[in-house]
PDB file of C-alpha atoms in Angstrom:
ATOM      1  CA  UNK A   1      13.600  46.129 -29.079  1.00 66.00           C
ATOM      2  CA  UNK A   2      11.172  44.154 -31.072  1.00 80.00           C
ATOM      3  CA  UNK A   3       8.081  42.316 -29.910  1.00 80.00           C
ATOM      4  CA  UNK A   4       9.740  38.954 -30.648  1.00 83.00           C
ATOM      5  CA  UNK A   5      12.428  39.542 -28.020  1.00 86.00           C
ATOM      6  CA  UNK A   6       9.885  40.662 -25.399  1.00 87.00           C
ATOM      7  CA  UNK A   7       7.494  37.762 -26.021  1.00 88.00           C
ATOM      8  CA  UNK A   8       9.366  35.156 -23.861  1.00 88.00           C
ATOM      9  CA  UNK A   9       9.453  37.589 -20.929  1.00 89.00           C
ATOM     10  CA  UNK A  10       5.750  38.332 -21.267  1.00 89.00           C
ATOM     11  CA  UNK A  11       4.896  34.601 -21.339  1.00 91.00           C
ATOM     12  CA  UNK A  12       7.117  33.977 -18.297  1.00 92.00           C
ATOM     13  CA  UNK A  13       5.476  36.773 -16.281  1.00 91.00           C
ATOM     14  CA  UNK A  14       2.005  35.535 -17.277  1.00 91.00           C
ATOM     15  CA  UNK A  15       2.823  31.958 -16.198  1.00 90.00           C
ATOM     16  CA  UNK A  16       4.149  33.186 -12.843  1.00 90.00           C
ATOM     17  CA  UNK A  17       0.984  35.217 -12.312  1.00 88.00           C
ATOM     18  CA  UNK A  18      -1.256  32.214 -13.022  1.00 87.00           C
ATOM     19  CA  UNK A  19       0.745  29.928 -10.729  1.00 88.00           C
ATOM     20  CA  UNK A  20       0.681  32.338  -7.794  1.00 88.00           C
ATOM     21  CA  UNK A  21      -3.016  32.961  -8.329  1.00 88.00           C
ATOM     22  CA  UNK A  22      -3.881  29.247  -8.112  1.00 85.00           C
ATOM     23  CA  UNK A  23      -1.677  28.828  -5.038  1.00 86.00           C
ATOM     24  CA  UNK A  24      -3.409  31.762  -3.337  1.00 89.00           C
ATOM     25  CA  UNK A  25      -6.806  30.219  -4.134  1.00 88.00           C
ATOM     26  CA  UNK A  26      -5.794  26.934  -2.503  1.00 86.00           C
ATOM     27  CA  UNK A  27      -4.491  28.763   0.566  1.00 85.00           C
ATOM     28  CA  UNK A  28      -7.719  30.741   0.877  1.00 86.00           C
ATOM     29  CA  UNK A  29      -9.823  27.570   0.581  1.00 85.00           C
ATOM     30  CA  UNK A  30      -7.735  25.817   3.261  1.00 83.00           C
ATOM     31  CA  UNK A  31      -7.997  28.841   5.581  1.00 82.00           C
ATOM     32  CA  UNK A  32     -11.776  29.068   5.139  1.00 83.00           C
ATOM     33  CA  UNK A  33     -12.079  25.311   5.788  1.00 83.00           C
ATOM     34  CA  UNK A  34     -10.098  25.677   9.013  1.00 82.00           C
ATOM     35  CA  UNK A  35     -12.130  28.711  10.092  1.00 80.00           C
ATOM     36  CA  UNK A  36     -15.397  26.822   9.563  1.00 82.00           C
ATOM     37  CA  UNK A  37     -14.389  24.081  12.025  1.00 85.00           C
ATOM     38  CA  UNK A  38     -16.825  23.645  14.862  1.00 87.00           C
ATOM     39  CA  UNK A  39     -16.698  21.511  18.005  1.00 90.00           C
ATOM     40  CA  UNK A  40     -17.950  18.025  17.217  1.00 88.00           C
ATOM     41  CA  UNK A  41     -16.773  17.869  13.610  1.00 88.00           C
ATOM     42  CA  UNK A  42     -14.369  15.147  12.503  1.00 90.00           C
ATOM     43  CA  UNK A  43     -10.972  16.147  11.129  1.00 91.00           C
ATOM     44  CA  UNK A  44      -7.848  14.578   9.656  1.00 91.00           C
ATOM     45  CA  UNK A  45      -4.512  16.135  10.558  1.00 91.00           C
ATOM     46  CA  UNK A  46      -1.692  16.550   8.065  1.00 90.00           C
ATOM     47  CA  UNK A  47      -0.028  13.615   9.841  1.00 90.00           C
ATOM     48  CA  UNK A  48      -3.008  11.360   9.051  1.00 90.00           C
ATOM     49  CA  UNK A  49      -4.591  11.205  12.523  1.00 91.00           C
ATOM     50  CA  UNK A  50      -8.385  11.260  12.739  1.00 91.00           C
ATOM     51  CA  UNK A  51      -9.991  13.038  15.679  1.00 92.00           C
ATOM     52  CA  UNK A  52     -13.013  15.052  16.765  1.00 91.00           C
ATOM     53  CA  UNK A  53     -12.779  18.790  17.372  1.00 92.00           C
ATOM     54  CA  UNK A  54     -13.362  19.583  21.019  1.00 92.00           C
ATOM     55  CA  UNK A  55     -12.494  23.281  21.124  1.00 91.00           C
ATOM     56  CA  UNK A  56     -11.457  25.875  18.528  1.00 90.00           C
ATOM     57  CA  UNK A  57      -9.206  28.802  19.495  1.00 90.00           C
ATOM     58  CA  UNK A  58      -7.670  31.570  17.389  1.00 87.00           C
ATOM     59  CA  UNK A  59      -4.510  29.698  16.366  1.00 88.00           C
ATOM     60  CA  UNK A  60      -5.007  26.255  17.899  1.00 90.00           C
ATOM     61  CA  UNK A  61      -7.490  23.411  18.026  1.00 92.00           C
ATOM     62  CA  UNK A  62      -8.119  20.975  20.875  1.00 93.00           C
ATOM     63  CA  UNK A  63      -8.825  17.514  19.462  1.00 92.00           C
ATOM     64  CA  UNK A  64     -10.380  14.483  21.126  1.00 91.00           C
ATOM     65  CA  UNK A  65      -8.487  11.472  19.782  1.00 88.00           C
ATOM     66  CA  UNK A  66     -10.109   8.921  22.077  1.00 86.00           C
ATOM     67  CA  UNK A  67     -11.517   8.459  25.564  1.00 88.00           C
ATOM     68  CA  UNK A  68      -9.452  10.689  27.831  1.00 89.00           C
ATOM     69  CA  UNK A  69      -6.997  11.696  25.081  1.00 91.00           C
ATOM     70  CA  UNK A  70      -7.044  15.411  24.276  1.00 92.00           C
ATOM     71  CA  UNK A  71      -4.443  16.835  21.911  1.00 92.00           C
ATOM     72  CA  UNK A  72      -3.616  20.459  21.155  1.00 93.00           C
ATOM     73  CA  UNK A  73      -2.801  21.154  17.490  1.00 92.00           C
ATOM     74  CA  UNK A  74      -2.104  24.284  15.495  1.00 91.00           C
ATOM     75  CA  UNK A  75      -4.901  25.166  13.084  1.00 89.00           C
ATOM     76  CA  UNK A  76      -2.469  24.803  10.190  1.00 88.00           C
ATOM     77  CA  UNK A  77      -1.974  21.138  11.131  1.00 90.00           C
ATOM     78  CA  UNK A  78      -5.566  20.298  10.163  1.00 90.00           C
ATOM     79  CA  UNK A  79      -5.494  18.750   6.702  1.00 88.00           C
ATOM     80  CA  UNK A  80      -9.216  18.252   6.132  1.00 87.00           C
ATOM     81  CA  UNK A  81     -12.531  18.750   7.857  1.00 89.00           C
ATOM     82  CA  UNK A  82     -14.616  15.655   7.136  1.00 88.00           C
ATOM     83  CA  UNK A  83     -18.351  15.267   6.872  1.00 86.00           C
ATOM     84  CA  UNK A  84     -20.006  13.278   9.660  1.00 84.00           C
ATOM     85  CA  UNK A  85     -20.802  10.426   7.280  1.00 87.00           C
ATOM     86  CA  UNK A  86     -17.219  10.155   5.985  1.00 87.00           C
ATOM     87  CA  UNK A  87     -15.699  10.456   9.480  1.00 86.00           C
ATOM     88  CA  UNK A  88     -17.922   7.661  10.843  1.00 85.00           C
ATOM     89  CA  UNK A  89     -17.139   5.450   7.843  1.00 88.00           C
ATOM     90  CA  UNK A  90     -13.383   5.860   8.307  1.00 86.00           C
ATOM     91  CA  UNK A  91     -13.059   5.857  12.085  1.00 81.00           C
ATOM     92  CA  UNK A  92     -15.883   3.612  13.244  1.00 78.00           C
ATOM     93  CA  UNK A  93     -16.199   1.444  10.163  1.00 81.00           C
ATOM     94  CA  UNK A  94     -19.875   2.279   9.806  1.00 64.00           C
ATOM     95  CA  UNK A  95     -20.804   1.261   6.310  1.00 63.00           C
ATOM     96  CA  UNK A  96     -23.870   2.284   4.428  1.00 56.00           C
ATOM     97  CA  UNK A  97     -25.649   0.212   1.812  1.00 50.00           C
ATOM     98  CA  UNK A  98     -23.117   0.827  -0.943  1.00 50.00           C
ATOM     99  CA  UNK A  99     -24.204  -2.050  -3.179  1.00 49.00           C
ATOM    100  CA  UNK A 100     -27.685  -1.695  -4.559  1.00 50.00           C
ATOM    101  CA  UNK A 101     -27.650  -5.230  -6.011  1.00 57.00           C
ATOM    102  CA  UNK A 102     -26.568  -6.806  -2.722  1.00 58.00           C
ATOM    103  CA  UNK A 103     -23.616  -8.736  -4.131  1.00 65.00           C
ATOM    104  CA  UNK A 104     -21.039  -9.779  -1.580  1.00 67.00           C
ATOM    105  CA  UNK A 105     -17.357 -10.149  -2.313  1.00 68.00           C
ATOM    106  CA  UNK A 106     -15.922 -13.277  -0.627  1.00 66.00           C
ATOM    107  CA  UNK A 107     -12.946 -13.028   1.707  1.00 70.00           C
ATOM    108  CA  UNK A 108     -11.125 -15.887  -0.009  1.00 74.00           C
ATOM    109  CA  UNK A 109     -10.924 -17.294  -3.510  1.00 71.00           C
ATOM    110  CA  UNK A 110     -12.412 -20.705  -2.688  1.00 70.00           C
ATOM    111  CA  UNK A 111     -15.861 -19.716  -3.890  1.00 68.00           C
ATOM    112  CA  UNK A 112     -14.402 -18.599  -7.210  1.00 67.00           C
ATOM    113  CA  UNK A 113     -12.896 -22.034  -7.926  1.00 70.00           C
ATOM    114  CA  UNK A 114     -15.861 -24.174  -6.897  1.00 64.00           C
ATOM    115  CA  UNK A 115     -17.806 -25.941  -9.626  1.00 63.00           C
ATOM    116  CA  UNK A 116     -21.305 -27.376  -9.722  1.00 59.00           C
ATOM    117  CA  UNK A 117     -19.993 -30.825 -10.704  1.00 60.00           C
ATOM    118  CA  UNK A 118     -19.377 -33.330  -7.901  1.00 57.00           C
ATOM    119  CA  UNK A 119     -15.734 -33.822  -7.122  1.00 56.00           C
ATOM    120  CA  UNK A 120     -14.074 -37.044  -8.259  1.00 55.00           C
ATOM    121  CA  UNK A 121     -13.125 -39.514  -5.536  1.00 53.00           C
ATOM    122  CA  UNK A 122      -9.651 -38.382  -4.447  1.00 52.00           C
ATOM    123  CA  UNK A 123      -8.760 -41.703  -2.807  1.00 55.00           C
ATOM    124  CA  UNK A 124      -8.375 -43.427  -6.202  1.00 58.00           C
ATOM    125  CA  UNK A 125      -5.697 -41.010  -7.367  1.00 67.00           C
ATOM    126  CA  UNK A 126      -2.080 -41.458  -6.393  1.00 72.00           C
ATOM    127  CA  UNK A 127      -0.674 -38.569  -4.393  1.00 71.00           C
ATOM    128  CA  UNK A 128       1.695 -36.350  -6.284  1.00 71.00           C
ATOM    129  CA  UNK A 129       5.263 -36.547  -5.021  1.00 73.00           C
ATOM    130  CA  UNK A 130       7.000 -33.267  -5.708  1.00 75.00           C
ATOM    131  CA  UNK A 131      10.061 -34.017  -3.589  1.00 74.00           C
ATOM    132  CA  UNK A 132      13.407 -35.322  -4.732  1.00 72.00           C
ATOM    133  CA  UNK A 133      13.733 -39.048  -5.090  1.00 68.00           C
ATOM    134  CA  UNK A 134      16.404 -40.891  -3.153  1.00 62.00           C
ATOM    135  CA  UNK A 135      19.256 -42.305  -5.199  1.00 55.00           C
ATOM    136  CA  UNK A 136      19.143 -45.500  -3.136  1.00 56.00           C
ATOM    137  CA  UNK A 137      15.446 -45.952  -3.864  1.00 56.00           C
ATOM    138  CA  UNK A 138      15.996 -45.983  -7.621  1.00 56.00           C
ATOM    139  CA  UNK A 139      16.420 -49.458  -9.095  1.00 57.00           C
ATOM    140  CA  UNK A 140      19.754 -49.918 -10.767  1.00 55.00           C
ATOM    141  CA  UNK A 141      21.333 -52.682 -12.817  1.00 58.00           C
ATOM    142  CA  UNK A 142      24.832 -51.915 -11.492  1.00 57.00           C
ATOM    143  CA  UNK A 143      26.046 -52.970  -8.079  1.00 60.00           C
ATOM    144  CA  UNK A 144      27.088 -50.320  -5.529  1.00 58.00           C
ATOM    145  CA  UNK A 145      30.797 -51.074  -6.021  1.00 59.00           C
ATOM    146  CA  UNK A 146      30.580 -50.309  -9.753  1.00 57.00           C
ATOM    147  CA  UNK A 147      28.952 -46.960  -8.998  1.00 56.00           C
ATOM    148  CA  UNK A 148      31.716 -46.089  -6.560  1.00 56.00           C
ATOM    149  CA  UNK A 149      34.369 -46.968  -9.153  1.00 58.00           C
ATOM    150  CA  UNK A 150      32.676 -44.720 -11.746  1.00 59.00           C
ATOM    151  CA  UNK A 151      32.649 -41.853  -9.277  1.00 55.00           C
ATOM    152  CA  UNK A 152      36.351 -42.339  -8.584  1.00 55.00           C
ATOM    153  CA  UNK A 153      37.154 -42.343 -12.282  1.00 59.00           C
ATOM    154  CA  UNK A 154      35.218 -39.144 -12.856  1.00 57.00           C
ATOM    155  CA  UNK A 155      37.240 -37.247 -10.226  1.00 60.00           C
ATOM    156  CA  UNK A 156      40.919 -38.129  -9.991  1.00 60.00           C
ATOM    157  CA  UNK A 157      42.181 -38.636  -6.476  1.00 62.00           C
ATOM    158  CA  UNK A 158      44.393 -35.933  -5.052  1.00 61.00           C
ATOM    159  CA  UNK A 159      47.835 -36.684  -3.718  1.00 64.00           C
ATOM    160  CA  UNK A 160      49.618 -34.810  -0.945  1.00 67.00           C
ATOM    161  CA  UNK A 161      51.140 -32.116  -3.164  1.00 63.00           C
ATOM    162  CA  UNK A 162      48.062 -31.245  -5.236  1.00 63.00           C
ATOM    163  CA  UNK A 163      45.306 -28.778  -4.360  1.00 64.00           C
ATOM    164  CA  UNK A 164      42.566 -26.839  -6.111  1.00 64.00           C
ATOM    165  CA  UNK A 165      43.820 -23.477  -4.819  1.00 65.00           C
ATOM    166  CA  UNK A 166      44.981 -21.087  -7.474  1.00 62.00           C
TER     167      UNK A 166
END
C-alpha cells in the first residue's frame, strides 16, 4: 500500500481524536464547575430555572427556588453556576451603572418624533377621512331610477330555467 491510500484514514483518525479531546475537555470543565458549587451560590438549571444552592450532596443538589420552595436536582441538571452579580441582575433585576454617560433609552418612540418647533394649530385642518364614502352621499347627475336601469342592463335577469351552476 502506498502513502496516498493511507492518507484519508490517517486524517479521519486524527479528526476523531481532536473531536473526542475537545468533548472530554468540555465534560471536565462542566464537572469541575458542578463540584465547585457551594451553598448560597446562584445556579441555572439545564431547564432554565434560576435558584440558589441550599445543600450539595454527592450526586444531587438541593435548590431554593423561592420562599418555602426546595427542589432536589441531580448535579448533572445544573447548567451553569453564576456569579453573585450576574445572579442578582437576572433574578432580582438589580442593575448596576451600565451607562457611563447616563443616557436613558425611552420606553416609547414619542420622544424620538418630537421637534423643537411649535405644533401648528390642528383645529384649522380638516380631519382626514380614511373610510369608504357612501354611494348615496356622492352627488350625481342621474336620478336613482336611471342608476337602477343601468344596473339591470349590466346583469341580465335570470328566468326560471337558468342558473349559474356548472
